[in-house]
Short mmCIF file of C-alpha atoms in Angstrom, two decimals:
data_model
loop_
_atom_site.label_atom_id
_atom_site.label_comp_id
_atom_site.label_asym_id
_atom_site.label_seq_id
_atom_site.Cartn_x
_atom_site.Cartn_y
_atom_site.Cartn_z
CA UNK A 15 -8.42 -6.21 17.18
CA UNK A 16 -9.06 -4.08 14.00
CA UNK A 17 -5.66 -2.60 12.51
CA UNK A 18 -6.09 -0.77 9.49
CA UNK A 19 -2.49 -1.05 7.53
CA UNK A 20 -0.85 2.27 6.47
CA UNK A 21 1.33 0.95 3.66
CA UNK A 22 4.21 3.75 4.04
CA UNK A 23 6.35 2.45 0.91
CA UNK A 24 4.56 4.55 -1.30
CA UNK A 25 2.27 7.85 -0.67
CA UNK A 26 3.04 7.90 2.87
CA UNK A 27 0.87 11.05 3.90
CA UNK A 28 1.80 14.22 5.91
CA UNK A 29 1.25 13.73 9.88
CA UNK A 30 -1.04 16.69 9.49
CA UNK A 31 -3.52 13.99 7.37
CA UNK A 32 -2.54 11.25 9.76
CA UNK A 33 -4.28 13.93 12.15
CA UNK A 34 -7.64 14.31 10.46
CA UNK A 35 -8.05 10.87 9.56
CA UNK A 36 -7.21 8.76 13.06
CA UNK A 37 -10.36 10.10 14.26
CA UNK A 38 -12.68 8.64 11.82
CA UNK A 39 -10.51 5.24 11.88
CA UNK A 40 -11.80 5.19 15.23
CA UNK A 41 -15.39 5.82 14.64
CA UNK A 42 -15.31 3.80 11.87
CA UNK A 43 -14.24 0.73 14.15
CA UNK A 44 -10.82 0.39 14.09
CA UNK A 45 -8.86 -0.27 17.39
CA UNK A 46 -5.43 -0.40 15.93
CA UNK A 47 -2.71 0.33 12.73
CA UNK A 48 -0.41 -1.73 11.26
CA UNK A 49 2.50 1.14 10.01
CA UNK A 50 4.63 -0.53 7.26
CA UNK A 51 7.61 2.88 7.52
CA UNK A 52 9.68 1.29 5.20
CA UNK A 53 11.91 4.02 4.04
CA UNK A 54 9.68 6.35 6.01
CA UNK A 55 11.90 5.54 9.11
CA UNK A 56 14.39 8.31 10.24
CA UNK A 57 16.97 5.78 10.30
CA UNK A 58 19.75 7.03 12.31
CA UNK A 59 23.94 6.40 12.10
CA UNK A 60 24.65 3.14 9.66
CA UNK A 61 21.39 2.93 8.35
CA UNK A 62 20.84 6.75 7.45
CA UNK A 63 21.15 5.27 4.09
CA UNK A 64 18.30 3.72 3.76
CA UNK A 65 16.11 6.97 4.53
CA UNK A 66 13.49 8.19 1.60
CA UNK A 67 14.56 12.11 1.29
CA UNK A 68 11.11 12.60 2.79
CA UNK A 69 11.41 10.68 5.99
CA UNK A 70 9.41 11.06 8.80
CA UNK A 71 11.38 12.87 11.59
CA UNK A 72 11.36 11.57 15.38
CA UNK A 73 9.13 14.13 16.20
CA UNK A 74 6.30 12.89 13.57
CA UNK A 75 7.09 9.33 14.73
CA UNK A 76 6.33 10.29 18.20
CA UNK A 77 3.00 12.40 16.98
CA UNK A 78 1.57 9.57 15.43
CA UNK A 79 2.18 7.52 18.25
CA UNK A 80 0.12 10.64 20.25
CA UNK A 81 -2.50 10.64 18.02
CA UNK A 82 -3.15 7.12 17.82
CA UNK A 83 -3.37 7.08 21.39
CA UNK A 84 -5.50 9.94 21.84
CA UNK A 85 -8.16 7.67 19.35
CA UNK A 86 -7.69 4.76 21.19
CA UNK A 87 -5.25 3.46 18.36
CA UNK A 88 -2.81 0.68 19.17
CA UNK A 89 0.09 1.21 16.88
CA UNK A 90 1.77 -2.00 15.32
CA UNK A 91 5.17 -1.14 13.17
CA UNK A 92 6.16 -3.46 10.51
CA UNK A 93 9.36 -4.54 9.24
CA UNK A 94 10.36 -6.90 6.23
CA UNK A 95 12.94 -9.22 8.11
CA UNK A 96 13.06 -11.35 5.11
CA UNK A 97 10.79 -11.05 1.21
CA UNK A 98 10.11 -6.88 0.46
CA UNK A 99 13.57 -5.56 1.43
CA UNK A 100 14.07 -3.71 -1.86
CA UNK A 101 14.44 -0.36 -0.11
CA UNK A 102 17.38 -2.19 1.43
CA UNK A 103 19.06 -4.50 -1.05
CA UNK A 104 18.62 -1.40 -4.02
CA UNK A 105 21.92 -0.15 -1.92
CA UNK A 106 25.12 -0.85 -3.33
CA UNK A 107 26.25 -0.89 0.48
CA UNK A 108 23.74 -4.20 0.98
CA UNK A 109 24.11 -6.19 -2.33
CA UNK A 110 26.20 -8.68 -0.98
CA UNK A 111 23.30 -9.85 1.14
CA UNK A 112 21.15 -10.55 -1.43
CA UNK A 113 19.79 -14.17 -1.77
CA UNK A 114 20.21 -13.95 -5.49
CA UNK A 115 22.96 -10.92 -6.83
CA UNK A 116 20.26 -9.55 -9.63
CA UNK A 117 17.51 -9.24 -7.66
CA UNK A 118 17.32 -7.00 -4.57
CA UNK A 119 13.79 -8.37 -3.16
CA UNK A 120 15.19 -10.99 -0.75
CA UNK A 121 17.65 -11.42 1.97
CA UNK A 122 20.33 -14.21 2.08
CA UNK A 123 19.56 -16.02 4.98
CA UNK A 124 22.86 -18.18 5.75
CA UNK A 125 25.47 -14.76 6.06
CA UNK A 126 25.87 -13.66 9.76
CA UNK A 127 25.50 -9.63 8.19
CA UNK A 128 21.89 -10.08 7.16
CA UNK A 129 21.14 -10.61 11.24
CA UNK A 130 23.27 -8.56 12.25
CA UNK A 131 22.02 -6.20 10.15
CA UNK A 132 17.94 -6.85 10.94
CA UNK A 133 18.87 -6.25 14.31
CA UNK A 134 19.97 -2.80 14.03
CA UNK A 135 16.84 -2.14 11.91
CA UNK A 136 14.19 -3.82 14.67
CA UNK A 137 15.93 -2.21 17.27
CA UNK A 138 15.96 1.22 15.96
CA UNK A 139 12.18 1.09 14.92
CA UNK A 140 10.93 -0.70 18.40
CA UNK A 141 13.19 1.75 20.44
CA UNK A 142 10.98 4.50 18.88
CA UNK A 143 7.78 2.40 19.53
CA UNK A 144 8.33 1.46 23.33
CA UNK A 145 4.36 1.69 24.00
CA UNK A 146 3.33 -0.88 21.02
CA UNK A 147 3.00 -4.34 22.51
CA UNK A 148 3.06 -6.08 19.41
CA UNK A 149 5.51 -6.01 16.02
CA UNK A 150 5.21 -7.39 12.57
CA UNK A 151 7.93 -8.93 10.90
CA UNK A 152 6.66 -9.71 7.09
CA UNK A 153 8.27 -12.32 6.21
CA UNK A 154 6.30 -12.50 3.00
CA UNK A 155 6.82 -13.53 -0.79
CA UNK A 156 10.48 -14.68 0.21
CA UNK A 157 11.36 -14.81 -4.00
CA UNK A 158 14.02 -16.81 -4.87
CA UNK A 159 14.75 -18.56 -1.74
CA UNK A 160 16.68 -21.60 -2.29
CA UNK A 161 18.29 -20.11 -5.76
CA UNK A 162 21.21 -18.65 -4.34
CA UNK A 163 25.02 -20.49 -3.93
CA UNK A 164 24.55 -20.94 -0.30
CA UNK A 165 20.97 -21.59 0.21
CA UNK A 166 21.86 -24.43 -2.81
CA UNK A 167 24.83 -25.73 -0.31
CA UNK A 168 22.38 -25.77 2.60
CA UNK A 169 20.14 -27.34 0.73
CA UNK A 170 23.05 -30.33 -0.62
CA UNK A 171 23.33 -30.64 3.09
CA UNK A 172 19.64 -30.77 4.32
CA UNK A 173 17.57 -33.27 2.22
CA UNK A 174 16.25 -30.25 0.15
CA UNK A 175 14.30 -28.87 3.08
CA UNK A 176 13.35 -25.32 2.16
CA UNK A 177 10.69 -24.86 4.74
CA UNK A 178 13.48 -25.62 7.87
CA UNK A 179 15.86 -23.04 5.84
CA UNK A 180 12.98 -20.77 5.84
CA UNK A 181 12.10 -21.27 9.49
CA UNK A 182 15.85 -21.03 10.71
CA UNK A 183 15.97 -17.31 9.72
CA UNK A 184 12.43 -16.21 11.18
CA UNK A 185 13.16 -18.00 14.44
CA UNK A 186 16.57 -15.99 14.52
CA UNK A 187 14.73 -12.91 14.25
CA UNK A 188 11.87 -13.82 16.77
CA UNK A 189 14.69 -15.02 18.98
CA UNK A 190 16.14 -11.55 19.17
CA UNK A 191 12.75 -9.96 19.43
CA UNK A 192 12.04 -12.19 22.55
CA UNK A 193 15.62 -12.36 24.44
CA UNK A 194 15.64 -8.34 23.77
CA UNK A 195 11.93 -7.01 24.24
CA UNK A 196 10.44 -9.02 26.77
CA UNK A 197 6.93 -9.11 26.30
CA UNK A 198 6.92 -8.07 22.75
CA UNK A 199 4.73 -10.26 20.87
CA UNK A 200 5.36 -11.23 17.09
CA UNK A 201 2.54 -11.37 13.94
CA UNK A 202 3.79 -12.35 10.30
CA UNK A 203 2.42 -13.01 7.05
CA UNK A 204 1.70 -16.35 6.66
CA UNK A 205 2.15 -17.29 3.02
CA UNK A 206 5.33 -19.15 3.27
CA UNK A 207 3.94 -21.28 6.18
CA UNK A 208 1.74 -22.51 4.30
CA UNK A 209 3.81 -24.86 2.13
CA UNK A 210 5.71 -25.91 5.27
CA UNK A 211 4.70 -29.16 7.24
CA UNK A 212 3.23 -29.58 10.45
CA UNK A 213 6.19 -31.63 11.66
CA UNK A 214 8.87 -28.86 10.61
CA UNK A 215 6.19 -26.32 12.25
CA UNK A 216 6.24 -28.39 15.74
CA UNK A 217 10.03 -28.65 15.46
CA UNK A 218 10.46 -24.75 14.86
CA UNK A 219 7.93 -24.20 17.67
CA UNK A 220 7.11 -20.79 16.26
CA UNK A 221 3.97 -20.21 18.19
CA UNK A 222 3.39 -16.67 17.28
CA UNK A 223 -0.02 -15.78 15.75
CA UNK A 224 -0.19 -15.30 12.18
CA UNK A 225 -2.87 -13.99 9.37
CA UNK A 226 -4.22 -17.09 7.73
CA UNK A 227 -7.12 -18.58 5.31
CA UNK A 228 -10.05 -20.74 5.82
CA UNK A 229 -7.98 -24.39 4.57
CA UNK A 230 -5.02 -23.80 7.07
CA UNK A 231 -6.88 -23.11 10.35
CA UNK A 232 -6.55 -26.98 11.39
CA UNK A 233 -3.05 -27.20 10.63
CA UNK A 234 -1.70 -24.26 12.58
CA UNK A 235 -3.70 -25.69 15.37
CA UNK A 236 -1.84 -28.86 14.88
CA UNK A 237 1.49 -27.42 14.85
CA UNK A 238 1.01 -25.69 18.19
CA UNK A 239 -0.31 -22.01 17.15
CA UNK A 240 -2.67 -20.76 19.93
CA UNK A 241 -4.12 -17.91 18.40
CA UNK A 242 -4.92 -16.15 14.69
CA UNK A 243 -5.13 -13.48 12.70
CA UNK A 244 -6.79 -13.16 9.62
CA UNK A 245 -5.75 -10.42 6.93
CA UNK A 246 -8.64 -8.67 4.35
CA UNK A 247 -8.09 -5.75 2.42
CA UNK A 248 -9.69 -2.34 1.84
CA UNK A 249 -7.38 -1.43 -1.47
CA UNK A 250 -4.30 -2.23 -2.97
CA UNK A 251 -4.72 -6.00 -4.31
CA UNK A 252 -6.81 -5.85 -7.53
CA UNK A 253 -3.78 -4.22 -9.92
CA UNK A 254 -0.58 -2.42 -9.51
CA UNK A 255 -1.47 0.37 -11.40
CA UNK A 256 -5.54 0.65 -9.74
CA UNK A 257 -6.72 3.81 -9.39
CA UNK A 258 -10.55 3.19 -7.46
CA UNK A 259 -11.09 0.25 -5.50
CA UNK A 260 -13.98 -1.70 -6.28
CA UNK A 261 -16.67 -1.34 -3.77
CA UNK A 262 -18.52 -4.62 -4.06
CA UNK A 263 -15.29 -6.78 -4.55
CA UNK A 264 -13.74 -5.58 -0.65
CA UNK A 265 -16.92 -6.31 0.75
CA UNK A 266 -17.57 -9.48 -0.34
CA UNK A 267 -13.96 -10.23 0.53
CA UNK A 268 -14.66 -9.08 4.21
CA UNK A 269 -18.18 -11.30 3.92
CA UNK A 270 -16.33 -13.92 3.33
CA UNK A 271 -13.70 -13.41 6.27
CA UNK A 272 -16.97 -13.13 8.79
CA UNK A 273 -17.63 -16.69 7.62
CA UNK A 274 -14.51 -17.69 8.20
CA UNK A 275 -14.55 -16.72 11.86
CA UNK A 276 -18.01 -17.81 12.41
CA UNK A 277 -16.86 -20.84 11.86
CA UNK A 278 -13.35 -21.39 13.61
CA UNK A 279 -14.83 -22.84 16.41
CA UNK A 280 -15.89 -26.00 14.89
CA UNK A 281 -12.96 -26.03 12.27
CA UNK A 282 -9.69 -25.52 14.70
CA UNK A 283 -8.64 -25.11 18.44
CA UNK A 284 -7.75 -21.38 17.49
CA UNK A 285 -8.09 -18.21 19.53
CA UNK A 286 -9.56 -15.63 17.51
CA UNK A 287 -7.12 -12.87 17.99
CA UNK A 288 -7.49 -9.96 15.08
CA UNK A 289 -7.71 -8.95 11.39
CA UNK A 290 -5.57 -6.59 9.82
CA UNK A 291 -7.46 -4.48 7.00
CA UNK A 292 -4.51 -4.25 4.33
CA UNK A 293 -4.13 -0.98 2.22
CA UNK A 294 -1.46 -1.62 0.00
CA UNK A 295 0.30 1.38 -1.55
CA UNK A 296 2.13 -0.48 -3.83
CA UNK A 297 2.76 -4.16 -5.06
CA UNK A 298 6.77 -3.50 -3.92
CA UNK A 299 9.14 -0.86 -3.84
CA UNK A 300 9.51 -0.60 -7.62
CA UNK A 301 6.02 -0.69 -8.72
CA UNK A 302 3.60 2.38 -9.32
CA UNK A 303 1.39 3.81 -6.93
CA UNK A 304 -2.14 2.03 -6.64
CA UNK A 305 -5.50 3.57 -5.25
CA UNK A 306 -4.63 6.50 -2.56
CA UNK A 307 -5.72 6.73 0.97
CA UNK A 308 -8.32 9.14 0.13
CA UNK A 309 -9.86 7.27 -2.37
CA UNK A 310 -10.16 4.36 -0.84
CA UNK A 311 -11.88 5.83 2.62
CA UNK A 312 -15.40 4.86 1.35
CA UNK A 313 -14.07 1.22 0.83
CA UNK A 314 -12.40 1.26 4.47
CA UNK A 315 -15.66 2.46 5.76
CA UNK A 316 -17.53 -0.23 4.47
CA UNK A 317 -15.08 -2.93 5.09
CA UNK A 318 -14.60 -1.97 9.01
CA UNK A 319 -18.50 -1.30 9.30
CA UNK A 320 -19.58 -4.72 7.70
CA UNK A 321 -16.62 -6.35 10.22
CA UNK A 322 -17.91 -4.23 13.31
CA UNK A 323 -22.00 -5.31 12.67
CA UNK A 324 -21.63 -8.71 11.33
CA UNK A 325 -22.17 -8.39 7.87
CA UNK A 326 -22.84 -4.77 5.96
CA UNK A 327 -26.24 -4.57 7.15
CA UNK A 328 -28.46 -1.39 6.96
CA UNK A 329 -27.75 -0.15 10.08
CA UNK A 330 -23.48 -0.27 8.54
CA UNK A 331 -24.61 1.26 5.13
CA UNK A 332 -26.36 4.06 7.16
CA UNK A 333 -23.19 4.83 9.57
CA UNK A 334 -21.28 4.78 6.52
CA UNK A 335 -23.03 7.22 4.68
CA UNK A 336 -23.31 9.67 7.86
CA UNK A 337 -20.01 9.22 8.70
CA UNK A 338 -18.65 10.30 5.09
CA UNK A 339 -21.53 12.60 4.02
CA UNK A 340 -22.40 10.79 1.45
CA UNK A 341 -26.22 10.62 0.13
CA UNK A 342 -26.13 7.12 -1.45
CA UNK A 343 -23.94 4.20 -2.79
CA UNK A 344 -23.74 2.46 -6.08
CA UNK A 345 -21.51 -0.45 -4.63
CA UNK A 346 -21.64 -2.25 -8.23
CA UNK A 347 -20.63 0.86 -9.86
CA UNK A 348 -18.40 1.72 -7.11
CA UNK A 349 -19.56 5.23 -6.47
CA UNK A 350 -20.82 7.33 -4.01
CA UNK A 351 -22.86 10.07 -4.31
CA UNK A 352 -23.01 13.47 -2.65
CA UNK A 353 -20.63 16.24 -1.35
CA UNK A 354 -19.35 13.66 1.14
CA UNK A 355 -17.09 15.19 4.31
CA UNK A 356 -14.04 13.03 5.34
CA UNK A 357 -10.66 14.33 5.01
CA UNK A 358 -9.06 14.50 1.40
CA UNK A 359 -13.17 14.42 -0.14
CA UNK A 360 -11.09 16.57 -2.62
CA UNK A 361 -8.87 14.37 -3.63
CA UNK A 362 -11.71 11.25 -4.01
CA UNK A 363 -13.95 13.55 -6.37
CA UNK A 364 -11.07 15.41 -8.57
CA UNK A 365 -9.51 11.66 -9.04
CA UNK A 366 -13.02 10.21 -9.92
CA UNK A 367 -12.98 13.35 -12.72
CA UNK A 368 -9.54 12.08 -13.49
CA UNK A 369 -10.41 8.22 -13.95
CA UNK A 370 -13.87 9.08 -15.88
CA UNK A 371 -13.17 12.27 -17.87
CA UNK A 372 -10.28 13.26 -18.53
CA UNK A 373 -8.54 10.27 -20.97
CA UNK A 374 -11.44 10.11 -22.90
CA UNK A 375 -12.54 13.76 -23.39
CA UNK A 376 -9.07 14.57 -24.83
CA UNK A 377 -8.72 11.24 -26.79
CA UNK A 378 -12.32 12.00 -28.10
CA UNK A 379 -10.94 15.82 -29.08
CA UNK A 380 -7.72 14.57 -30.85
CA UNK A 381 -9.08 11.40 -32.86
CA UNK A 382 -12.58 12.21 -33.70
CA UNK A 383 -12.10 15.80 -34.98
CA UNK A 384 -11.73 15.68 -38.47
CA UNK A 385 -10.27 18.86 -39.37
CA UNK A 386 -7.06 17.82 -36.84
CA UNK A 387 -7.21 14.10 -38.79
CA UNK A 388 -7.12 16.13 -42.40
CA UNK A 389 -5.78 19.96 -41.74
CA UNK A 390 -3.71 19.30 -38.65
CA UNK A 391 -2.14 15.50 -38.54
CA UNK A 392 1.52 14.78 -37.03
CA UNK A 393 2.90 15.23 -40.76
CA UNK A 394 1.17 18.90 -40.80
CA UNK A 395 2.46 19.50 -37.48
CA UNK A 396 6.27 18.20 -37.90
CA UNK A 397 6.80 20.74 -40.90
CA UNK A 398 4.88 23.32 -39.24
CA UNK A 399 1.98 24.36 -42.00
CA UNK A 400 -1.34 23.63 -42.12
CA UNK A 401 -4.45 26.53 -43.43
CA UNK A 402 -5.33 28.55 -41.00
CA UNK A 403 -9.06 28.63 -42.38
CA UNK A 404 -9.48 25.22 -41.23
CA UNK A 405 -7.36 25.18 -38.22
CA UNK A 406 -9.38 28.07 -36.94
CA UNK A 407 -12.75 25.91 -37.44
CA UNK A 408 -11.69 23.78 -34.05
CA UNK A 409 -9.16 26.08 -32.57
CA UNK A 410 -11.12 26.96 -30.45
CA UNK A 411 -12.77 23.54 -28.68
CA UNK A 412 -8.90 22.79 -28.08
CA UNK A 413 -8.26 25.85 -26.18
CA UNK A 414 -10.94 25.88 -24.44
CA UNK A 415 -10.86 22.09 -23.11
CA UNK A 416 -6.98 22.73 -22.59
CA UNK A 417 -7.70 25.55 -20.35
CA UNK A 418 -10.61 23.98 -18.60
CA UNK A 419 -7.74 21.00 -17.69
CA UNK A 420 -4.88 22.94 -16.56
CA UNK A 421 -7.16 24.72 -13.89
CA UNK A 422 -8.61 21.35 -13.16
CA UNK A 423 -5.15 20.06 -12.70
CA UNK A 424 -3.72 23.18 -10.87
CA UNK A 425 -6.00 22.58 -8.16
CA UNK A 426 -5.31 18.99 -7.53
CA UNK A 427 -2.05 19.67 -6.88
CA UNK A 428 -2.67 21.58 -4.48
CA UNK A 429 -5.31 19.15 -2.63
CA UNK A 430 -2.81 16.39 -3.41
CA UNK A 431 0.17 19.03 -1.89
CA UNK A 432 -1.67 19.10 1.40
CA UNK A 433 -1.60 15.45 1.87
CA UNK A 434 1.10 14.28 0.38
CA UNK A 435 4.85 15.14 -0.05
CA UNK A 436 6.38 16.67 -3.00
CA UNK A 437 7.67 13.03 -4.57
CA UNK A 438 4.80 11.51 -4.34
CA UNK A 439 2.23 14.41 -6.55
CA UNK A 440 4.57 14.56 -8.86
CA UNK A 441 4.70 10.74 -9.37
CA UNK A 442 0.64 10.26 -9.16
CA UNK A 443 0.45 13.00 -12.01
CA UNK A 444 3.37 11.58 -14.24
CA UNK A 445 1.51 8.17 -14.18
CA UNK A 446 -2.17 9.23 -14.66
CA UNK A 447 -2.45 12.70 -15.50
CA UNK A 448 0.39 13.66 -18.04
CA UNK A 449 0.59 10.64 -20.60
CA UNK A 450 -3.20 12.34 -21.72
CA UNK A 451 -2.72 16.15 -20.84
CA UNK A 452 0.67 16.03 -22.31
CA UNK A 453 -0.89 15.05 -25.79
CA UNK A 454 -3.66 17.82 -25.97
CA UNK A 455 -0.54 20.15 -24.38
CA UNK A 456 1.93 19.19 -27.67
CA UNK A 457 -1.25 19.78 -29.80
CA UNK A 458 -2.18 23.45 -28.26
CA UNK A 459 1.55 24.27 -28.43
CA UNK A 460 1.94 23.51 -32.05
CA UNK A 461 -1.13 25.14 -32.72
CA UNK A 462 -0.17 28.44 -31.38
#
């Protein structure tokens, strides 16, 4: 299995994207999606709270469900049973179930409420997902486990044994998965297994495939795992605040992950079962956006060609370019050149104008003109007089590149509008539009 990961906790786009770009997933290579709703979810009756204001309804939950199977999509959902549960633990109503009372990123495991409540959450997103055979439960970057009062007491009690603690709770939550939804099989993150011992593995017996790395293939086979996932990534890992994914660096990552299943055979008694192709949105549910869907498509075409032929031969940089409409690609440089046709082509170009113009065109206008520096500095500006005879002598550059941006940025918000939801343009300008504009906008206004 392919799944390409829809990170939902940031960006999440309008169905009517979802619509254009399920197609190409598919002719790309991809067999499945990984949907990470977070506060995406209509949540219904006690959990209502935990809704964004932009929630997808039950109708666009059932959609994408359509549309993924009209491209031959298996849909995954994912929920954060344990790490990532921000969007929950933000909520005065949930604080109390915190591990550690400051921070909101991780459940505590030992009150009966967190269960209780994860069990309302799974059973509200599987009941809308009664056609996906398989469910992710996170269980990722559990922070501060262990630091809280009565993970400490557990702790007193238990020889220190974090890993058991940690393997208590996810066993919990598989054991309501499998009791309840017969069938349903379970894939996590497997970060925190990997500090745990085979023994306390065996014991827990939690033989559900997980995404893992070259080093701990031998002992998940050890401690009874039958099958594996590995996880790569198409965007999302290489800063919070990225903008463009770098071409070269995915693709050697997915290189590398070829290797890695070339050689399972002789390095564990594993079942190749999947990779998941993460796209993350953001680092958590506080942090800025990083690259956006449509930015990133060239970089998910590459990755899923070079995992669909073997390695990104010619025949996968040729598929790539038809598929996209590109003419060529500078992987060093990241680029591609060309009109390019893929949904949200828009969006890719006018951010690429963004990332390589716009900062330093306005910087260059305001610091290296010298009759701003000598007729028109802040001091000028704060009393409000400065000689016209000067001013006048680069009046009009200002204008000109002023008005040049706002039509720029006028029309990507309305390409950004038609894939994204109100919250989310206004956000993606805010963090890497207006901190420049807004300068050459205070200088133009206290010119006039």
């Amino acid at each position: 299995m392919r799944l390409v990961h829809l990170d939902l906790k940031g960006a999440a786009p309008r169905v009517s994207y979802l619509e254009q770009v399920f197609p190409l997933l598919s002719q790309l290579g991809a067999n499945g999606i990984l949907i990470e709703y977070e506060d995406m979810f209509p949540f219904k009756g006690e959990l209502e709270i935990l809704k964004s204001p932009y929630a997808y309804s039950e109708e666009d939950i059932e959609r994408i469900q359509q549309l993924a199977e009209l491209h031959k999509l298996e849909v995954v959902p994912l929920v954060q049973t344990f790490g990532h549960v921000e969007f929950i633990l933000k909520h005065e109503k949930y604080q109390h179930l915190r591990e550690i009372e400051r921070f909101p990123n991780s459940f505590n495991p030992h009150l009966p409420d967190t269960l209780a409540l994860l069990k309302s959450i799974l059973t509200q997103v599987i009941e809308k997902h009664r056609r996906s055979t398989w469910i992710h439960i996170g269980a990722d970057e559990v922070f501060h486990l262990g630091e809280g009062m009565d993970s400490k007491k557990w702790m007193s009690h238990n020889k220190g044994d974090m890993g058991t603690m940690y393997l208590n709770h996810i066993k919990e939550v598989l054991g309501f998965i499998t009791t309840q939804y017969w069938g349903l099989r379970a894939l996590m993150w497997d970060d925190m297994l990997r500090k745990i011992s085979v023994g306390a593995l065996r014991v827990a017996q939690v033989t559900h495939s997980c995404p893992i790395a070259g080093p701990f293939l031998t002992k998940y086979a050890e401690s009874g795992f039958e099958a594996v996932w590995f996880a790569s990534a198409f965007k999302g890992t290489t800063g919070p605040a990225q903008t463009w994914p770098p071409l070269s660096y995915h693709l050697k990552n997915h290189l590398r992950w070829l290797k890695v299943m070339e050689a399972l055979p002789q390095l564990a008694s594993l079942r190749f079962q999947g990779i998941v192709l993460t796209g993350w949105q953001r680092y958590d549910h506080y942090s800025v956006l990083c690259e956006l869907l449509p930015v990133s498509i060239p970089s998910l075409a590459i990755c899923l060609q070079t995992l669909v032929n073997g390695g990104f031969t010619e025949e996968a940089k040729r598929k790539v370019l038809d598929t996209l409409g590109f003419q060529s690609m500078q992987l060093e440089q990241s680029t591609c050149e060309g009109r390019g046709a893929f949904p949200g082509v828009e969006i890719y170009h006018m951010v690429e104008q963004v990332n390589g113009h716009l900062k330093e065109s306005i910087l260059k206008a305001l610091e290296e003109e010298s009759a701003i520096k000598g007729w028109f500095s802040p001091y000028h500006r704060k009393r409000q007089f400065g000689n016209p005879r000067n001013m006048e002598s680069f009046g009009s550059k200002v204008l000109k590149l002023h008005d040049d941006w706002e039509s720029f940025v006028h029309d990507l918000r309305a390409q950004l509008e038609r894939v994204y939801f109100p919250d989310t343009v206004e956000e993606w300008m805010e963090e890497n539009v207006n901190p420049y504009l807004d300068q050459l906008r205070e200088l133009v206004r206290d010119y006039q």
